[in-house]
Coordinates of C-alpha atoms and ligand atoms in Angstrom, one line a residue:
M13 CA 143.5 98.4 16.8
T14 CA 144.9 95.2 18.3
I15 CA 147.3 97.4 20.4
K16 CA 144.3 99.4 21.6
I17 CA 142.4 96.3 22.6
T18 CA 145.4 94.9 24.4
R19 CA 145.8 98.1 26.3
L20 CA 142.2 98.2 27.2
C21 CA 142.3 94.6 28.4
T22 CA 145.4 95.4 30.5
L23 CA 143.6 98.4 32.0
L24 CA 140.5 96.3 32.7
M25 CA 142.6 93.6 34.4
F26 CA 144.2 96.2 36.6
V27 CA 140.9 97.6 37.6
L28 CA 139.5 94.2 38.3
F29 CA 142.6 93.2 40.2
Y30 CA 142.6 96.2 42.4
S31 CA 138.9 96.1 43.2
A32 CA 139.4 92.5 44.2
C33 CA 142.2 93.4 46.5
K34 CA 140.8 94.1 49.9
R35 CA 141.5 97.3 51.8
T36 CA 142.8 96.4 55.3
P37 CA 140.5 97.8 57.9
E38 CA 142.0 100.2 60.4
N39 CA 141.1 98.8 63.8
I40 CA 143.2 95.6 63.9
N41 CA 143.7 94.2 67.3
R42 CA 147.4 93.3 67.7
T43 CA 147.5 93.3 71.5
G44 CA 147.4 89.6 72.2
I45 CA 145.0 87.2 73.8
I46 CA 144.2 85.6 77.2
P47 CA 145.2 83.0 78.2
Q48 CA 148.7 83.5 76.7
P49 CA 149.4 80.7 74.2
V50 CA 152.4 78.5 74.2
S51 CA 153.8 80.5 71.2
M52 CA 152.3 83.4 69.3
E53 CA 153.9 85.6 66.7
F54 CA 152.3 88.4 64.8
G55 CA 153.1 88.7 61.1
E56 CA 152.7 91.3 58.3
G57 CA 149.2 92.4 57.3
A58 CA 145.8 91.1 58.0
F59 CA 143.1 88.8 56.8
V60 CA 139.8 90.5 56.1
I61 CA 136.6 88.7 56.9
D62 CA 133.7 89.9 54.8
E63 CA 130.8 88.7 52.8
D64 CA 133.1 86.8 50.3
T65 CA 134.9 84.8 53.0
K66 CA 134.3 81.1 52.6
I67 CA 134.8 78.2 55.0
L68 CA 136.2 74.7 54.6
Y69 CA 136.0 72.0 57.3
P70 CA 135.9 68.3 57.8
D71 CA 132.5 66.9 58.9
A72 CA 133.9 66.1 62.4
F73 CA 134.4 69.9 62.9
A74 CA 131.0 70.9 61.7
P75 CA 129.7 72.1 65.1
V76 CA 132.8 74.2 65.7
A77 CA 132.6 75.6 62.1
G78 CA 128.9 76.3 62.8
F79 CA 129.7 78.2 66.0
L80 CA 132.2 80.3 64.1
S81 CA 130.0 81.0 61.1
E82 CA 127.2 82.0 63.4
Y83 CA 129.5 84.3 65.4
I84 CA 130.9 85.9 62.3
G85 CA 127.5 86.1 60.7
S86 CA 126.3 88.1 63.7
R87 CA 129.2 90.6 63.2
V88 CA 129.6 91.0 59.5
N89 CA 126.0 90.1 58.5
A90 CA 127.1 87.5 56.0
E91 CA 126.7 83.8 55.7
M92 CA 129.9 82.0 54.9
E93 CA 129.7 79.6 52.0
R94 CA 131.0 76.1 52.7
I95 CA 133.6 75.0 50.1
D96 CA 135.1 71.5 49.7
E97 CA 138.5 72.4 48.3
E98 CA 141.2 74.7 49.6
D99 CA 141.0 78.2 48.2
S100 CA 142.2 81.7 49.1
D101 CA 140.0 84.0 51.1
A102 CA 138.8 81.1 53.2
I103 CA 138.8 79.9 56.8
I104 CA 140.2 76.4 56.6
F105 CA 139.8 73.8 59.3
R106 CA 142.1 70.7 59.2
Q107 CA 141.9 67.6 61.4
D108 CA 145.5 66.8 62.3
Q109 CA 146.2 63.8 64.4
S110 CA 149.8 64.8 64.9
L111 CA 148.5 67.3 67.5
E112 CA 148.3 64.8 70.2
K113 CA 146.4 66.5 73.0
E114 CA 142.7 66.9 72.3
E115 CA 142.7 70.5 73.5
A116 CA 145.8 71.6 71.4
Y117 CA 145.5 73.6 68.3
T118 CA 147.3 75.8 65.8
L119 CA 146.0 79.0 64.3
K120 CA 147.7 80.6 61.4
V121 CA 146.3 83.9 59.9
T122 CA 147.8 85.3 56.8
P123 CA 146.3 87.9 54.4
K124 CA 145.3 85.0 52.3
N125 CA 143.7 82.5 54.7
I126 CA 142.9 81.6 58.2
E127 CA 144.1 78.0 58.9
I128 CA 143.1 76.1 62.0
S129 CA 144.4 72.6 62.9
A130 CA 143.5 70.3 65.7
S131 CA 143.1 66.6 66.3
S132 CA 139.7 67.1 67.9
P133 CA 136.7 69.5 67.7
K134 CA 137.6 70.7 71.2
G135 CA 141.0 71.9 70.0
A136 CA 139.4 73.5 67.0
F137 CA 136.9 75.2 69.3
Y138 CA 139.8 76.8 71.3
A139 CA 141.4 78.1 68.1
V140 CA 138.0 79.7 67.4
Q141 CA 138.1 81.3 70.9
S142 CA 141.5 82.7 70.2
L143 CA 140.2 84.1 66.9
R144 CA 137.3 85.7 68.6
Q145 CA 139.7 87.6 70.8
L146 CA 141.7 88.8 67.8
M147 CA 138.6 90.3 66.2
P148 CA 138.1 94.0 66.6
V149 CA 135.8 95.2 69.4
L150 CA 132.5 96.3 67.9
S151 CA 130.4 98.4 70.2
N152 CA 127.5 96.5 71.6
N153 CA 128.6 93.5 69.6
A154 CA 127.0 95.2 66.7
I155 CA 127.4 94.3 63.0
S156 CA 130.4 96.1 61.6
E157 CA 129.3 99.0 59.5
E158 CA 131.7 98.2 56.7
G159 CA 130.6 94.6 56.7
E160 CA 134.1 93.4 57.4
M161 CA 136.6 92.6 60.1
G162 CA 140.3 92.6 60.0
I163 CA 142.2 89.8 61.8
P164 CA 146.0 90.4 62.3
A165 CA 148.4 88.0 60.6
V166 CA 149.5 85.7 63.4
D167 CA 151.0 82.2 64.0
I168 CA 149.8 80.5 67.2
Q169 CA 150.7 77.1 68.6
D170 CA 148.8 76.2 71.8
E171 CA 147.9 73.7 74.4
P172 CA 146.9 74.0 78.0
R173 CA 149.0 73.4 81.1
F174 CA 146.2 71.7 83.0
G175 CA 143.4 69.4 81.8
Y176 CA 141.0 70.7 84.4
R177 CA 140.2 74.4 84.4
G178 CA 137.1 75.1 86.5
Q179 CA 134.8 77.9 87.6
M180 CA 132.1 77.5 90.2
L181 CA 128.9 79.4 90.6
D182 CA 126.8 79.3 93.8
V183 CA 123.2 79.7 92.7
V184 CA 121.8 79.0 96.2
R185 CA 122.8 82.0 98.3
H186 CA 121.4 84.0 95.4
F187 CA 119.6 82.6 92.5
F188 CA 120.3 83.6 88.9
P189 CA 118.3 83.2 85.7
V190 CA 119.0 80.7 83.0
E191 CA 120.1 83.4 80.6
F192 CA 122.7 84.7 83.0
V193 CA 124.1 81.2 83.6
K194 CA 124.4 80.8 79.9
Q195 CA 126.3 84.1 79.6
Y196 CA 128.6 83.0 82.4
I197 CA 129.3 79.8 80.5
D198 CA 129.9 81.7 77.3
L199 CA 132.5 83.8 79.0
M200 CA 134.1 80.7 80.4
A201 CA 134.3 79.2 76.9
M202 CA 135.9 82.4 75.6
L203 CA 138.6 82.0 78.3
K204 CA 139.1 78.2 77.5
I205 CA 137.7 77.1 80.9
N206 CA 136.4 73.6 80.5
T207 CA 134.5 72.8 83.7
F208 CA 131.5 74.5 85.2
H209 CA 130.9 73.5 88.9
W210 CA 127.3 74.3 89.7
H211 CA 126.6 74.7 93.4
L212 CA 122.9 73.7 93.5
T213 CA 122.0 72.9 97.1
D214 CA 122.8 74.4 100.5
D215 CA 121.2 75.6 103.7
Q216 CA 119.7 78.6 102.0
G217 CA 117.9 76.8 99.2
W218 CA 117.4 73.7 96.9
R219 CA 117.7 74.8 93.3
I220 CA 117.2 71.7 91.1
E221 CA 113.9 70.0 90.4
I222 CA 113.8 66.4 91.6
K223 CA 110.7 64.7 90.4
K224 CA 110.7 62.0 93.1
Y225 CA 110.9 64.6 95.9
P226 CA 108.7 67.6 94.9
E227 CA 108.9 69.2 98.4
L228 CA 112.6 70.0 97.7
T229 CA 111.5 72.7 95.4
R230 CA 108.0 73.5 96.7
V231 CA 109.4 74.1 100.2
G232 CA 113.2 74.0 99.9
A233 CA 113.6 76.5 97.1
Y234 CA 112.3 79.5 99.1
R235 CA 113.3 81.3 102.3
D236 CA 111.2 83.7 104.2
S237 CA 113.8 86.4 104.9
T238 CA 117.5 87.1 104.1
L239 CA 120.1 88.7 106.2
I240 CA 121.1 92.2 105.1
G241 CA 124.5 93.6 105.7
L242 CA 127.6 91.9 107.1
Y243 CA 127.2 88.5 108.7
G244 CA 129.1 89.3 111.9
E245 CA 127.4 92.7 112.5
E246 CA 125.1 93.2 115.5
P247 CA 122.2 93.8 115.6
Q248 CA 121.5 91.7 112.5
Q249 CA 119.0 93.1 110.0
W250 CA 116.7 91.0 107.9
D251 CA 114.8 92.0 104.7
K252 CA 111.7 89.9 105.6
K253 CA 111.1 89.1 101.9
R254 CA 110.4 85.7 100.5
Y255 CA 113.2 84.8 98.2
G256 CA 114.0 81.8 96.0
G257 CA 113.7 79.9 92.7
F258 CA 114.9 76.7 91.1
Y259 CA 115.8 75.2 87.8
T260 CA 113.4 72.8 86.2
Q261 CA 114.8 69.6 84.7
E262 CA 114.2 71.1 81.3
E263 CA 116.2 74.2 82.2
V264 CA 119.0 72.0 83.6
K265 CA 119.1 70.1 80.3
E266 CA 119.2 73.3 78.4
I267 CA 122.1 74.6 80.4
V268 CA 124.0 71.3 80.2
K269 CA 123.5 71.3 76.4
Y270 CA 124.6 74.9 76.1
A271 CA 127.8 74.1 78.0
Q272 CA 128.3 70.9 76.0
D273 CA 128.1 72.9 72.8
R274 CA 131.0 75.0 74.2
Y275 CA 133.0 71.9 75.3
I276 CA 132.3 72.6 78.9
T277 CA 131.5 69.8 81.4
V278 CA 129.0 70.7 84.1
I279 CA 129.6 69.2 87.6
P280 CA 126.6 69.5 89.8
E281 CA 127.1 69.8 93.5
I282 CA 124.6 68.2 95.9
E283 CA 125.7 68.9 99.4
M284 CA 125.8 66.2 102.1
P285 CA 125.9 65.6 105.0
G286 CA 126.1 69.3 106.0
H287 CA 124.8 72.4 104.2
A288 CA 121.6 70.5 103.9
E289 CA 119.0 72.5 105.9
A290 CA 116.9 73.3 102.8
A291 CA 116.5 69.6 102.2
L292 CA 115.6 69.0 105.9
A293 CA 113.0 71.8 105.8
S294 CA 111.4 69.9 102.9
Y295 CA 111.7 66.4 104.5
P296 CA 112.2 66.9 108.3
E297 CA 112.3 63.1 108.8
L298 CA 115.9 63.1 107.3
G299 CA 117.4 65.0 110.2
C300 CA 118.4 63.6 113.6
T301 CA 116.3 65.9 115.7
G302 CA 113.0 66.0 113.9
G303 CA 113.2 69.8 113.5
P304 CA 111.8 72.3 113.2
Y305 CA 114.0 73.2 110.2
Q306 CA 113.9 76.2 108.0
V307 CA 115.4 77.3 104.7
Q308 CA 118.1 79.5 106.1
G309 CA 118.3 83.2 105.5
T310 CA 121.7 83.6 107.1
W311 CA 125.2 82.4 106.1
G312 CA 127.9 80.4 107.7
I313 CA 127.8 76.9 109.2
H314 CA 124.5 75.3 110.4
K315 CA 124.2 72.4 112.7
N316 CA 121.2 70.8 111.1
I317 CA 122.7 68.1 108.9
F318 CA 121.5 64.8 107.3
C319 CA 121.0 62.0 109.8
T320 CA 122.8 58.7 108.9
K321 CA 119.6 56.7 109.0
E322 CA 118.7 54.4 106.1
E323 CA 115.9 56.7 105.0
T324 CA 118.5 59.4 104.3
F325 CA 120.5 57.1 102.1
S326 CA 117.5 55.9 100.1
F327 CA 116.5 59.6 99.7
L328 CA 119.9 60.6 98.5
E329 CA 120.1 57.7 96.1
G330 CA 116.8 58.8 94.6
V331 CA 118.1 62.3 94.2
L332 CA 121.3 61.1 92.7
D333 CA 119.5 58.8 90.3
E334 CA 117.9 61.9 88.7
V335 CA 121.0 64.0 88.9
A336 CA 123.2 61.3 87.3
E337 CA 120.7 61.2 84.4
L338 CA 120.7 64.9 83.9
F339 CA 124.4 65.4 83.9
P340 CA 126.4 63.3 81.4
G341 CA 129.8 64.2 82.8
T342 CA 131.8 61.8 85.0
Y343 CA 131.8 63.8 88.2
I344 CA 129.2 64.6 90.8
H345 CA 130.3 66.8 93.6
I346 CA 128.9 65.6 96.9
G347 CA 130.0 68.6 99.1
G348 CA 131.2 67.2 102.4
D349 CA 132.4 70.5 103.9
E350 CA 131.5 72.1 107.1
A351 CA 129.3 69.5 108.7
P352 CA 129.2 70.0 112.5
K353 CA 128.8 66.7 114.3
D354 CA 126.7 68.0 117.3
H355 CA 123.5 66.2 116.3
W356 CA 125.3 62.9 115.4
E357 CA 126.9 62.9 118.8
Q358 CA 123.4 63.0 120.4
C359 CA 121.6 60.8 118.0
E360 CA 120.9 57.2 118.8
V361 CA 120.7 56.0 115.2
C362 CA 124.1 57.5 114.4
Q363 CA 125.7 56.2 117.6
A364 CA 124.4 52.7 116.9
L365 CA 125.8 52.9 113.4
I366 CA 129.2 53.9 114.8
R367 CA 129.2 50.9 117.0
S368 CA 127.9 48.4 114.5
K369 CA 130.4 49.4 111.9
G370 CA 133.3 49.5 114.4
L371 CA 134.0 53.2 113.7
V372 CA 135.9 55.3 116.2
D373 CA 134.1 58.6 116.0
E374 CA 131.8 60.9 114.1
S375 CA 134.6 61.8 111.6
E376 CA 134.7 58.2 110.6
L377 CA 131.0 58.2 110.4
Q378 CA 131.1 61.0 107.9
S379 CA 133.7 59.0 106.0
Y380 CA 131.4 56.0 106.1
F381 CA 128.6 58.2 104.7
V382 CA 130.7 59.5 101.8
Q383 CA 132.1 56.1 101.0
R384 CA 128.6 54.7 100.8
I385 CA 127.5 57.4 98.4
E386 CA 130.7 57.0 96.4
K387 CA 130.0 53.3 96.0
Y388 CA 126.5 54.0 94.8
L389 CA 127.6 56.6 92.3
N390 CA 130.6 54.5 91.1
G391 CA 128.0 51.8 90.4
K392 CA 126.4 54.2 88.0
G393 CA 129.7 55.0 86.3
K394 CA 130.2 58.3 88.1
Q395 CA 133.0 59.6 90.2
I396 CA 132.7 61.8 93.3
I397 CA 134.4 65.0 94.2
G398 CA 134.3 66.4 97.7
W399 CA 135.7 69.4 99.6
D400 CA 138.9 68.7 101.5
E401 CA 136.9 67.7 104.7
I402 CA 136.3 64.4 103.1
L403 CA 139.9 63.5 104.1
E404 CA 138.9 63.5 107.7
G405 CA 138.1 60.0 108.9
G406 CA 139.5 58.4 105.8
L407 CA 139.1 59.2 102.1
A408 CA 136.6 57.3 99.9
P409 CA 138.7 55.0 97.6
N410 CA 138.2 56.8 94.3
A411 CA 137.3 60.4 95.5
T412 CA 138.8 63.5 94.0
V413 CA 139.5 66.2 96.6
M414 CA 138.8 69.9 96.1
S415 CA 141.3 71.6 98.3
W416 CA 139.9 74.9 99.6
R417 CA 141.4 75.4 103.1
G418 CA 144.8 76.2 101.7
T419 CA 146.7 73.4 100.0
K420 CA 147.2 71.0 102.9
G421 CA 144.3 68.9 101.8
A422 CA 145.7 68.7 98.3
V423 CA 149.1 67.6 99.5
E424 CA 147.6 65.0 101.7
A425 CA 145.3 63.6 99.0
A426 CA 148.1 63.6 96.3
K427 CA 150.3 61.7 98.8
Q428 CA 147.5 59.1 99.0
H429 CA 147.4 59.0 95.2
H430 CA 144.1 60.8 94.9
N431 CA 143.3 63.4 92.3
V432 CA 143.0 67.0 93.5
I433 CA 141.5 70.2 92.3
M434 CA 143.0 73.4 93.6
T435 CA 140.8 76.1 95.0
P436 CA 142.6 77.6 98.0
T437 CA 140.7 80.6 99.4
S438 CA 143.6 83.0 99.4
Y439 CA 143.9 82.8 95.6
C440 CA 140.7 81.3 94.2
Y441 CA 137.8 82.9 96.2
L442 CA 136.3 85.5 94.0
D443 CA 133.8 86.3 96.7
Y444 CA 136.6 87.9 98.7
Y445 CA 137.3 91.7 98.2
Q446 CA 139.3 92.6 95.1
Y447 CA 140.1 96.1 96.2
Q448 CA 141.0 97.6 99.5
S449 CA 138.8 100.5 98.7
D450 CA 135.8 98.2 98.4
Q451 CA 136.3 97.2 102.0
D452 CA 135.4 100.7 103.1
D453 CA 132.5 101.0 100.7
R454 CA 129.1 99.7 102.0
N455 CA 127.8 99.5 98.4
V456 CA 130.2 96.7 97.5
L457 CA 130.1 94.5 100.5
A458 CA 131.8 91.1 100.3
I459 CA 132.1 88.2 102.7
G460 CA 135.6 89.2 103.8
G461 CA 139.2 88.4 102.8
Y462 CA 141.3 90.2 100.2
V463 CA 142.2 88.5 96.9
P464 CA 143.4 91.2 94.5
L465 CA 143.9 90.5 90.8
S466 CA 147.7 90.1 91.1
K467 CA 147.2 87.6 93.8
V468 CA 144.9 85.4 91.7
Y469 CA 147.4 85.8 88.8
S470 CA 150.3 84.7 91.0
F471 CA 148.7 81.4 91.9
D472 CA 150.7 78.2 91.0
P473 CA 148.3 75.3 91.3
I474 CA 151.1 72.8 92.0
P475 CA 152.1 72.8 95.7
E476 CA 155.9 73.0 96.0
E477 CA 156.1 70.2 98.5
L478 CA 154.9 67.6 96.0
T479 CA 157.3 65.2 94.3
A480 CA 157.3 64.9 90.5
E481 CA 155.2 61.7 90.9
Q482 CA 152.6 63.3 93.2
K483 CA 152.3 66.4 91.0
K484 CA 150.5 64.3 88.5
Y485 CA 147.5 64.1 90.8
V486 CA 146.9 67.9 90.5
L487 CA 144.2 68.1 87.8
G488 CA 144.1 71.9 87.8
P489 CA 142.7 75.1 89.4
Q490 CA 139.3 76.5 89.9
A491 CA 137.8 79.9 90.8
N492 CA 135.0 79.8 93.3
V493 CA 132.1 82.2 93.2
W494 CA 130.1 82.0 96.4
T495 CA 127.2 84.5 96.3
E496 CA 126.2 85.4 99.8
Y497 CA 127.0 89.0 99.0
M498 CA 126.1 89.0 95.3
E499 CA 122.5 89.8 95.2
T500 CA 122.4 90.7 91.5
T501 CA 124.0 89.5 88.3
D502 CA 125.7 92.9 88.0
K503 CA 127.4 92.2 91.3
V504 CA 128.5 88.8 90.2
E505 CA 130.0 90.2 87.1
Y506 CA 131.7 93.0 89.1
M507 CA 133.3 90.4 91.4
V508 CA 134.2 87.8 88.8
Y509 CA 135.8 89.8 86.0
P510 CA 138.7 90.5 85.7
R511 CA 139.8 88.0 88.3
A512 CA 138.4 85.0 86.5
I513 CA 140.3 86.1 83.5
A514 CA 143.5 85.9 85.5
M515 CA 142.5 82.4 86.8
A516 CA 142.0 81.3 83.2
E517 CA 145.6 82.1 82.5
V518 CA 146.7 80.3 85.6
G519 CA 144.9 77.1 84.4
W520 CA 146.0 77.3 80.7
T521 CA 149.4 79.1 80.4
A522 CA 152.7 77.4 81.0
K523 CA 154.4 78.8 84.1
E524 CA 157.3 80.2 82.2
N525 CA 155.0 82.1 79.8
K526 CA 153.2 83.9 82.6
D527 CA 153.9 87.6 83.1
Y528 CA 151.6 89.9 85.0
E529 CA 152.6 93.1 83.1
S530 CA 151.9 91.4 79.8
F531 CA 148.6 90.1 81.2
L532 CA 147.5 93.6 82.2
Y533 CA 148.4 94.8 78.7
R534 CA 146.4 92.0 77.0
L535 CA 143.5 92.6 79.4
Q536 CA 142.6 95.9 77.8
P537 CA 140.9 94.6 74.5
L538 CA 139.3 91.8 76.4
I539 CA 137.7 94.3 78.8
E540 CA 136.5 96.2 75.8
H541 CA 134.9 93.0 74.5
L542 CA 133.2 92.5 77.8
E543 CA 131.9 96.1 77.7
A544 CA 130.6 95.5 74.2
M545 CA 128.8 92.5 75.6
G546 CA 127.3 94.6 78.4
V547 CA 129.2 92.8 81.2
N548 CA 129.4 94.8 84.4
H549 CA 133.1 94.0 85.0
G550 CA 135.0 95.4 88.0
Y551 CA 138.2 96.3 86.3
K552 CA 139.6 99.6 87.6
P553 CA 143.1 100.1 86.4
E554 CA 144.0 102.7 89.0
E555 CA 142.9 100.4 91.8
V556 CA 144.8 97.5 90.3
E557 CA 147.9 99.7 90.3
K558 CA 147.4 100.6 94.0
E559 CA 146.7 97.0 94.9
K560 CA 149.9 95.9 93.3
Q561 CA 151.8 98.2 95.6
T562 CA 149.8 96.9 98.6
V563 CA 150.6 93.3 97.7
A564 CA 154.3 94.2 97.3
A565 CA 154.3 95.9 100.7
I566 CA 152.7 92.8 102.4
G567 CA 155.4 90.9 100.7
E568 CA 153.4 88.4 98.8
Ligands
TNX9 C1 133.1 78.4 102.8 S1 134.3 76.7 100.5 C2 132.2 77.6 102.2 C3 131.0 78.1 101.6 C4 130.9 79.6 101.7 C5 132.3 80.2 101.5 C6 132.3 81.7 101.6 C7 133.3 75.8 101.2 C8 133.5 74.4 100.9 N1 132.4 76.2 102.0 O1 129.8 77.5 102.1 O2 130.0 80.1 100.8 O3 133.1 79.7 102.5 O4 133.5 82.2 101.2

């Protein structure tokens, strides 16, 4: 009898044991992630996330744990129970001050646990982004049918090469809804990009509500007609349709918060003294000529720029007061690019200012303009960034330079001990063509240029001519997305992905760990993730292959 009971018990224990043992799901993603981490090694087996998975985290990491729980919840339809002691079958977050950099993390997955360590929530957030990419692709981001997801056993140690990893979006030339901007930010987060540069004002529109100056959005947010087809083509064709839109301050706050929740800082750009015609159309007294001005429907460089009269400065200060309140980050981008000086040359007020301040020419006047704005913003605890034209006529004392016309500006600024952000057109302009075949296809018009995927990938943000000391001023790279030829969100996505994915690796991955073939291999599951999210990416493997040969032939 006792023997029988013992046998029965043993049997029962076996049954219980095996039913508790999880079956490993089949579609485990062992391809790798982007950006490539400092070190990453796959191990044996997998961890299975399902309805029994628990979560442990210090209070400091609560927002990150919340982000992960919500994400997992949406995919396995289960809420993870928070536990307060280490256990198996759990995702365990640890705050570990020995990881010095705030963006560094470790992620260790074994069949027993997922362990994430970081010194700050930001590092933990990046571990979660890596984990996200290790999850299987579920079509349409749907809930897994089996209610479970397998994560491959892996050991990752990671930290970024650059502290600044940016991506810009021009919402002026074409305007995009809040929901789209959020998705853009979400994909940036997934790629560990930490700065969203938001180009909000230009000749073709003013896109941010400023309560003190309502005409900016009543008048300045709309144009009467937009150029169709290529900019240089004659005769020009116009669509004769009113076009525009703007973000209310509530929407701006919503986007800033959405970005903040993903550890992304938003840098607003308010253009001055050039690219300002939408503002002048709203308040013509701010120009030198009195107008008439119009919200432009064509691209390029326009001569109607802000006049250097006192009225302009008090207007800009009023605008920047509100902007500074809305954006908690340190930086405000003040533009500074492409400002033709024709009107200043003819303007009595400007010429009198040149004389009274002892300036030599209009370039120095622009420098005076920028320095005055810098001083005002520094007084509010903000720092300015400007396009590399702000070097002309003398740099403002604390300005950061965004180098876009090659890297000359960066080298010059670093030599003067100023911080620089690297966005040279030939590597970082995602509005340029990505495929040669697109240049022959009227359906995928672009502004010009040719920046294929491999070219983006090959970018080294540190100019060779800098000394070790000067290199420290290079904060990092940024991809720019100007939208003259991106009329729809689909077109933006087509142009941006996969090239922004390559730029993410440029900003994060150590130079010696970069490898284009490996990148293309790791790109595949990420593209599937994008497809599941409904992103209209432009990845065409056969074109990428062709483009590699073309680039090799050009010798770059
Ligand atoms: C130059 S980059 C510009 C933009 C255009 C872009 C088109 C820069 C500072 N200015 O206004 O949209 O080229 O590629």
